[in-house]
Coordinates of C-alpha atoms in Angstrom, one line a residue:
M145 CA 0.0 0.0 0.0
R146 CA 2.9 2.3 0.7
L147 CA 4.2 1.6 -2.8
L148 CA 0.9 2.3 -4.4
S149 CA 0.2 5.4 -2.4
P150 CA 2.9 7.7 -4.0
S151 CA 1.8 6.5 -7.5
C152 CA -1.8 7.3 -6.6
G153 CA -0.8 10.7 -5.4
E154 CA 1.1 11.2 -8.6
M155 CA -1.8 10.1 -10.6
R156 CA -4.0 12.6 -8.8
G157 CA -1.6 15.4 -9.5
T158 CA -1.4 14.4 -13.2
T159 CA -5.2 14.2 -13.4
H160 CA -5.5 17.7 -11.9
M161 CA -2.9 19.1 -14.3
C162 CA -4.6 17.4 -17.2
G163 CA -7.9 19.0 -16.1
V164 CA -6.3 22.4 -15.9
M165 CA -4.7 22.0 -19.3
R166 CA -8.0 20.9 -20.8
S167 CA -9.8 24.0 -19.6
V168 CA -7.0 26.4 -20.6
L169 CA -6.1 25.0 -24.0
P170 CA -9.4 25.8 -25.7
L171 CA -9.1 29.4 -24.5
L172 CA -5.5 29.7 -25.7
L173 CA -6.5 28.1 -29.0
A174 CA -9.5 30.5 -29.4
A175 CA -7.3 33.5 -28.5
A176 CA -4.7 32.4 -31.1
L177 CA -7.4 32.0 -33.8
C178 CA -9.0 35.2 -32.8
C179 CA -5.8 37.3 -33.0
H180 CA -4.5 35.6 -36.2
G181 CA -4.7 38.3 -38.9
C182 CA -6.9 40.6 -36.9
P183 CA -6.3 44.3 -37.6
D184 CA -5.2 46.7 -34.9
K185 CA -8.0 48.3 -32.8
C186 CA -10.4 45.6 -33.9
L187 CA -12.0 42.6 -32.3
C188 CA -12.2 39.3 -34.2
F189 CA -14.3 36.3 -33.4
S190 CA -16.2 33.6 -35.2
Q191 CA -15.7 35.2 -38.7
T192 CA -16.8 38.6 -37.4
V193 CA -14.6 41.6 -37.3
K194 CA -15.6 44.6 -35.2
C195 CA -13.8 48.0 -35.4
V196 CA -16.2 50.2 -33.6
N197 CA -15.6 53.7 -32.3
Q198 CA -11.8 53.5 -32.8
D199 CA -11.3 56.9 -34.5
L200 CA -10.2 55.1 -37.7
D201 CA -9.8 57.2 -40.9
A202 CA -9.8 54.2 -43.3
I203 CA -11.2 50.7 -43.4
P204 CA -8.5 48.2 -42.1
R205 CA -6.9 46.3 -45.0
S206 CA -5.5 43.3 -43.2
L207 CA -8.7 41.5 -42.7
P208 CA -9.0 37.7 -42.1
A209 CA -9.7 36.0 -45.4
D210 CA -12.7 34.1 -43.9
T211 CA -14.4 37.3 -42.6
K212 CA -18.2 37.0 -42.9
S213 CA -19.4 40.1 -41.1
L214 CA -17.4 43.4 -40.9
F215 CA -18.4 46.3 -38.6
V216 CA -16.5 49.6 -39.2
T217 CA -18.9 52.0 -37.4
G218 CA -18.5 55.2 -35.4
N219 CA -15.2 56.2 -37.0
R220 CA -14.2 59.0 -39.3
V221 CA -13.9 57.3 -42.7
S222 CA -14.8 60.1 -45.1
R223 CA -14.3 58.2 -48.3
V224 CA -14.7 54.6 -49.5
S225 CA -12.7 53.7 -52.6
A226 CA -11.5 50.6 -54.4
D227 CA -8.4 50.7 -52.2
S228 CA -10.6 50.1 -49.1
F229 CA -10.9 46.4 -50.0
P230 CA -7.6 45.5 -51.8
T231 CA -7.9 41.8 -51.2
R232 CA -10.8 39.5 -52.2
L233 CA -13.1 38.5 -49.4
P234 CA -15.4 35.8 -50.8
S235 CA -17.0 35.0 -47.5
L236 CA -18.0 38.6 -46.6
T237 CA -21.8 38.9 -46.7
D238 CA -22.5 41.6 -44.1
L239 CA -20.8 45.1 -44.2
Y240 CA -21.7 47.8 -41.7
L241 CA -20.2 51.3 -42.4
G242 CA -22.6 53.5 -40.5
G243 CA -21.8 56.6 -38.5
N244 CA -18.5 57.4 -40.3
G245 CA -19.3 60.7 -42.0
I246 CA -18.8 59.1 -45.4
E247 CA -19.1 61.7 -48.2
S248 CA -18.0 59.7 -51.2
V249 CA -18.5 56.1 -52.4
D250 CA -16.2 55.6 -55.5
A251 CA -16.4 53.2 -58.4
M252 CA -15.5 49.5 -58.0
V253 CA -15.6 49.8 -54.2
F254 CA -17.3 46.4 -53.7
D255 CA -15.7 44.5 -56.6
N256 CA -13.7 42.3 -54.2
L257 CA -16.8 41.5 -52.2
P258 CA -18.6 39.1 -54.6
N259 CA -21.1 37.7 -52.1
L260 CA -22.0 41.0 -50.3
A261 CA -25.7 40.7 -49.4
R262 CA -26.3 43.3 -46.7
L263 CA -24.8 46.8 -46.8
D264 CA -25.4 49.4 -44.1
L265 CA -24.3 53.0 -45.0
S266 CA -26.6 54.8 -42.6
N267 CA -25.7 57.9 -40.6
N268 CA -23.3 59.3 -43.1
R269 CA -23.2 62.5 -45.3
I270 CA -23.0 61.0 -48.8
Q271 CA -22.6 63.6 -51.5
A272 CA -21.2 61.4 -54.3
F273 CA -22.1 57.7 -55.0
S274 CA -20.8 56.1 -58.1
E275 CA -23.3 53.9 -60.0
R276 CA -20.3 51.6 -60.7
A277 CA -19.7 51.1 -57.0
F278 CA -21.3 47.6 -57.3
P279 CA -20.2 44.9 -59.7
E280 CA -22.6 43.9 -62.4
D281 CA -23.2 40.5 -60.8
N282 CA -23.6 41.8 -57.2
K283 CA -25.9 40.0 -54.8
V284 CA -26.9 42.9 -52.6
Q285 CA -30.3 42.2 -51.1
L286 CA -30.4 44.9 -48.3
L287 CA -29.3 48.5 -48.6
N288 CA -29.5 50.9 -45.7
L289 CA -29.1 54.6 -46.6
S290 CA -31.0 56.0 -43.7
R291 CA -29.8 59.4 -42.5
S292 CA -27.2 59.7 -45.3
F293 CA -28.6 62.4 -47.6
H294 CA -29.2 65.7 -45.7
N295 CA -29.9 67.9 -48.8
H296 CA -32.5 67.3 -51.4
S297 CA -30.1 68.6 -54.1
F298 CA -28.4 65.2 -53.9
M299 CA -31.6 63.4 -55.1
D300 CA -29.9 62.8 -58.5
V301 CA -27.2 60.9 -56.7
V302 CA -29.7 58.6 -55.1
Q303 CA -31.6 58.1 -58.3
S304 CA -28.4 57.3 -60.4
V305 CA -27.4 54.6 -57.9
L306 CA -30.8 53.0 -57.7
Q307 CA -31.2 53.1 -61.5
G308 CA -27.7 52.2 -62.7
G309 CA -26.3 50.3 -59.8
N310 CA -27.3 46.8 -61.1
L311 CA -29.2 46.2 -57.9
L312 CA -31.3 43.5 -59.5
Q313 CA -31.6 41.4 -56.3
L314 CA -32.2 44.3 -53.9
A315 CA -35.3 43.4 -51.8
V316 CA -35.0 45.8 -48.8
L317 CA -34.2 49.5 -49.2
D318 CA -34.1 52.0 -46.3
L319 CA -34.2 55.7 -47.3
S320 CA -35.7 56.9 -44.0
N321 CA -34.7 60.1 -42.3
N322 CA -33.4 61.8 -45.4
D323 CA -34.2 65.1 -47.1
L324 CA -35.8 63.7 -50.3
V325 CA -38.8 66.1 -50.8
I326 CA -39.9 64.8 -54.2
L327 CA -39.5 61.3 -55.6
P328 CA -38.8 61.1 -59.4
D329 CA -41.4 59.0 -61.2
D330 CA -38.8 56.5 -62.5
M331 CA -36.7 56.3 -59.3
F332 CA -37.4 52.6 -58.6
T333 CA -37.7 51.2 -62.1
G334 CA -34.2 49.6 -61.8
L335 CA -35.2 47.5 -58.8
P336 CA -37.2 44.6 -60.0
S337 CA -36.9 42.6 -56.7
L338 CA -37.7 45.5 -54.3
T339 CA -40.4 44.3 -51.8
N340 CA -39.7 46.5 -48.7
L341 CA -39.2 50.2 -49.0
S342 CA -38.9 52.7 -46.1
L343 CA -39.3 56.4 -46.8
Q344 CA -40.2 57.4 -43.2
N345 CA -39.5 61.0 -42.1
S346 CA -37.9 61.9 -45.5
S347 CA -39.8 65.2 -46.1
V348 CA -41.7 63.7 -49.0
L349 CA -44.2 66.3 -50.3
S350 CA -45.9 64.1 -53.0
V351 CA -45.6 60.8 -54.7
L352 CA -45.7 61.4 -58.4
N353 CA -47.6 59.3 -60.9
G354 CA -45.8 56.0 -61.7
T355 CA -43.2 56.3 -58.9
L356 CA -44.4 53.1 -57.2
R357 CA -45.7 51.3 -60.3
A358 CA -42.6 49.2 -61.1
P359 CA -41.3 47.4 -58.0
P360 CA -43.3 44.5 -56.5
L361 CA -43.7 46.1 -53.1
R362 CA -45.1 44.3 -50.1
D363 CA -44.2 46.8 -47.4
L364 CA -44.2 50.6 -47.9
D365 CA -43.4 53.0 -45.0
L366 CA -44.5 56.6 -45.7
R367 CA -44.9 57.8 -42.1
D368 CA -44.0 61.2 -40.8
N369 CA -43.7 62.9 -44.2
S370 CA -45.4 66.0 -45.6
L371 CA -48.1 64.3 -47.6
R372 CA -51.4 66.2 -47.9
D373 CA -53.1 63.8 -50.3
L374 CA -52.3 61.1 -52.8
P375 CA -52.9 61.5 -56.6
F376 CA -55.5 59.4 -58.2
A377 CA -52.9 57.7 -60.4
T378 CA -50.8 56.8 -57.4
L379 CA -53.8 55.2 -55.7
E380 CA -54.4 53.1 -58.8
D381 CA -50.8 52.0 -58.7
L382 CA -51.1 50.9 -55.1
G383 CA -54.4 49.2 -55.9
L384 CA -52.6 46.9 -58.4
K385 CA -50.6 45.4 -55.5
P386 CA -53.2 43.7 -53.3
A387 CA -50.5 42.1 -51.0
L388 CA -49.0 45.6 -50.2
H389 CA -49.0 46.9 -46.7
V390 CA -48.7 50.7 -46.4
Q391 CA -48.0 52.9 -43.3
L392 CA -49.2 56.5 -43.6
A393 CA -49.4 57.9 -40.0
G394 CA -47.9 61.2 -39.1
N395 CA -48.7 63.1 -42.4
P396 CA -50.6 66.5 -42.4
W397 CA -53.6 65.4 -44.4
R398 CA -55.6 68.2 -45.9
C399 CA -59.3 67.2 -45.7
D400 CA -60.7 69.5 -48.5
C401 CA -62.6 68.8 -51.7
F402 CA -59.4 67.5 -53.4
F403 CA -59.1 64.8 -50.8
E404 CA -62.1 62.8 -51.9
D405 CA -60.3 60.2 -53.9
T406 CA -57.8 59.5 -51.1
L407 CA -60.6 59.3 -48.5
L408 CA -62.6 56.9 -50.7
W409 CA -59.5 54.7 -51.1
L410 CA -58.7 54.7 -47.4
K411 CA -62.3 53.5 -46.5
N412 CA -62.4 50.8 -49.2
S413 CA -58.8 49.5 -49.0
T414 CA -57.3 47.1 -46.5
Q415 CA -53.7 48.0 -47.5
V416 CA -53.2 50.8 -45.0
V417 CA -52.3 49.0 -41.7
D418 CA -52.4 52.2 -39.6
A419 CA -55.6 53.7 -41.1
Q420 CA -57.1 54.1 -37.6
N421 CA -54.2 56.6 -36.7
L422 CA -54.7 59.0 -39.6
T423 CA -56.1 62.4 -38.8
C424 CA -56.9 65.6 -40.6
A425 CA -54.5 68.6 -40.2
D426 CA -56.6 71.1 -42.2
P427 CA -59.1 72.7 -42.3
K428 CA -59.5 74.0 -38.8
A429 CA -63.0 72.6 -38.5
L430 CA -61.8 69.0 -39.1
R431 CA -58.4 69.2 -37.4
R432 CA -57.4 66.0 -35.5
R433 CA -60.6 64.3 -36.8
P434 CA -59.8 60.6 -37.7
L435 CA -60.0 60.2 -41.5
L436 CA -62.2 57.2 -41.3
R437 CA -64.8 59.3 -39.5
V438 CA -64.8 62.0 -42.1
E439 CA -67.8 62.1 -44.5
R440 CA -67.5 63.1 -48.1
S441 CA -70.0 65.9 -47.5
Q442 CA -67.5 67.5 -45.1
L443 CA -64.8 67.8 -47.7
K444 CA -65.4 71.4 -48.8
C445 CA -63.3 74.1 -50.5
S446 CA -65.9 76.9 -50.3
G447 CA -63.9 79.2 -48.2
D448 CA -60.8 78.7 -50.3
M449 CA -62.8 79.1 -53.5
E450 CA -64.3 82.4 -52.3
G451 CA -60.9 83.8 -51.6
V452 CA -59.7 82.6 -55.0
L453 CA -62.7 84.2 -56.8
E454 CA -62.2 87.4 -54.9
T455 CA -58.6 87.6 -55.8
S456 CA -59.5 86.8 -59.4
Y457 CA -62.0 89.6 -59.6
V458 CA -59.5 92.1 -58.2
F459 CA -56.9 91.0 -60.7
L460 CA -59.4 91.2 -63.5
G461 CA -60.4 94.7 -62.5
L462 CA -56.8 95.8 -62.4
V463 CA -56.1 94.4 -65.8
L464 CA -59.2 96.1 -67.3
A465 CA -58.2 99.4 -65.7
L466 CA -54.7 99.1 -67.1
I467 CA -56.1 98.4 -70.6
G468 CA -58.4 101.5 -70.3
V469 CA -55.5 103.7 -69.3
I470 CA -53.4 102.5 -72.2
F471 CA -56.3 103.0 -74.6
L472 CA -56.9 106.6 -73.4
L473 CA -53.1 107.3 -73.6
V474 CA -53.0 106.1 -77.2
L475 CA -56.0 108.3 -78.1
Y476 CA -54.4 111.3 -76.5
L477 CA -51.1 110.8 -78.3
N478 CA -52.8 110.4 -81.6
R479 CA -55.5 113.0 -81.1
K480 CA -54.5 115.1 -84.2
G481 CA -54.4 112.2 -86.5
I482 CA -57.7 110.9 -85.2
K483 CA -59.3 114.3 -85.6
R484 CA -58.1 114.5 -89.2
W485 CA -59.3 111.0 -89.9
I486 CA -62.7 111.9 -88.5
Y487 CA -62.9 115.0 -90.7
N488 CA -62.0 113.0 -93.8
I489 CA -64.7 110.5 -93.0
R490 CA -67.2 113.4 -92.5
D491 CA -66.3 115.0 -95.8
A492 CA -66.5 111.7 -97.6
C493 CA -69.9 111.0 -96.1
R494 CA -71.1 114.5 -97.0
D495 CA -70.0 114.2 -100.7
H496 CA -71.7 110.8 -100.9
M497 CA -74.9 112.1 -99.4
E498 CA -74.9 115.2 -101.8
G499 CA -74.5 112.9 -104.8
Y500 CA -77.2 110.6 -103.6
H501 CA -79.5 113.6 -103.1
Y502 CA -78.8 115.0 -106.6
R503 CA -79.6 111.7 -108.2
Y504 CA -82.8 111.5 -106.2
E505 CA -83.9 115.0 -107.5
I506 CA -83.3 114.0 -111.1
N507 CA -85.2 110.8 -110.8
S508 CA -88.2 112.6 -109.2
D509 CA -88.5 115.4 -111.8
P510 CA -89.8 114.1 -115.3
R511 CA -88.2 117.0 -117.1
L512 CA -84.8 116.5 -115.5
A513 CA -85.2 112.8 -116.0
N514 CA -85.7 113.3 -119.9
L515 CA -82.8 115.7 -119.9
S516 CA -80.7 113.1 -118.1
I517 CA -81.7 110.4 -120.6
N518 CA -80.9 112.6 -123.6
S519 CA -77.6 113.6 -122.1
D520 CA -76.8 110.0 -121.6
V521 CA -77.6 109.2 -125.2

C-alpha cells in the first residue's frame, strides 16, 4: 500500500494538471485563432470583425480571409474607394459602415466582395455615390441609406445609384430620415426585386404618378412625411398590389374637396395598416378628426374658392383698368391724326350724301329725267 500510495498521489496530480490544461487549452487556441490576422484596434471572433468607435480614418486592410461580417462604425472614414478592400473577401456577406461621416463612395468599391448581401451606409453624409460602385453580378439584397442624404439637391445621386447600380436582387431599401422632398417618377424602375421600402421621415411632399408602379412592393413606409393627399394615379398603382401593406401615419392630411379620392381609397382598401391613426391637419373645423370618421359631405373648399374668386375679380379689375388707361393714352397721343381722320370721313360722307340727293332730285322730276336720258344718249 505504501508503494501504491505515491503513485496514486502522482496520478491525482497528473489528473489535476490534465484538467487544468483541458480548460486552458481551448481558451488559448481560441485566442490564437482570434488574433491571427486581426487588424489593430479591432476585435475578431467567429468570422466577425468589429472595429467600432476606434477613430479610424480608413477601413482596415489586413482582414482575415474568412471574414463574414465586418463592422466599421462610429469612426471618421470620409471616403470609401477601391483601395478600401484591396484583397478578395469571398465570405463577406454583411458590411456595416454606419456613422463614419462618409461623403464619397467611389467606383468598384465592392468588386472584391462578390457575395456581399447586406450593406449598411446609414448615418453618413453622402454627396457622391458612383453607379459603378457595385459589380454587375452583385448579390446585394439589403441596402440601408438612412440618415445619409441631408440635402434634397443630392436626389440625383440617389436616383443614379438605384437606376444604374445593377441592384437586381435588392429586396429591402431603407431611405428613411433623409431630405428627399420629391421622388422622381422613375426612381425605382431599376429595382425589379424590391419588396420592402422605407421612406419614413424623409420630407416627401408628394408621390408622383408612376413612382411606385414598377417594384413588386409588399411593405411601404411613408410615415412622418409632408403628404397632404395622394394623386389618383398613385392610388391606382397601389391598388394593383393587393399584397402591399402601407403605413401613412404622421402626415398632415388636408381634408378638403381635393381629398375625396384619397378618402374613398382609405375607406375601401385594406392595404393601410395604420388607417385608424390617420387624422386631418386642415381645415380647422376638421383638425385632428380621424380620417375614417370624415364624411364626403364634409370635404369642402368653399372658403378657399371664395378667396380665390375674390382675388381673381380684383386681378381682372386691375387688368381692365390698365387696358383702359393704355387706350386713353393712345387716343391722347394720336388726337391730331384721329381728328383729321374723323374730318375726312365726315367730308366723304357729305359728298356721298350730296351725290345721292342729286340723283334723287333728277329721278323725281320728269323734265330733269328726260334731260338726263338725252344727255346719256
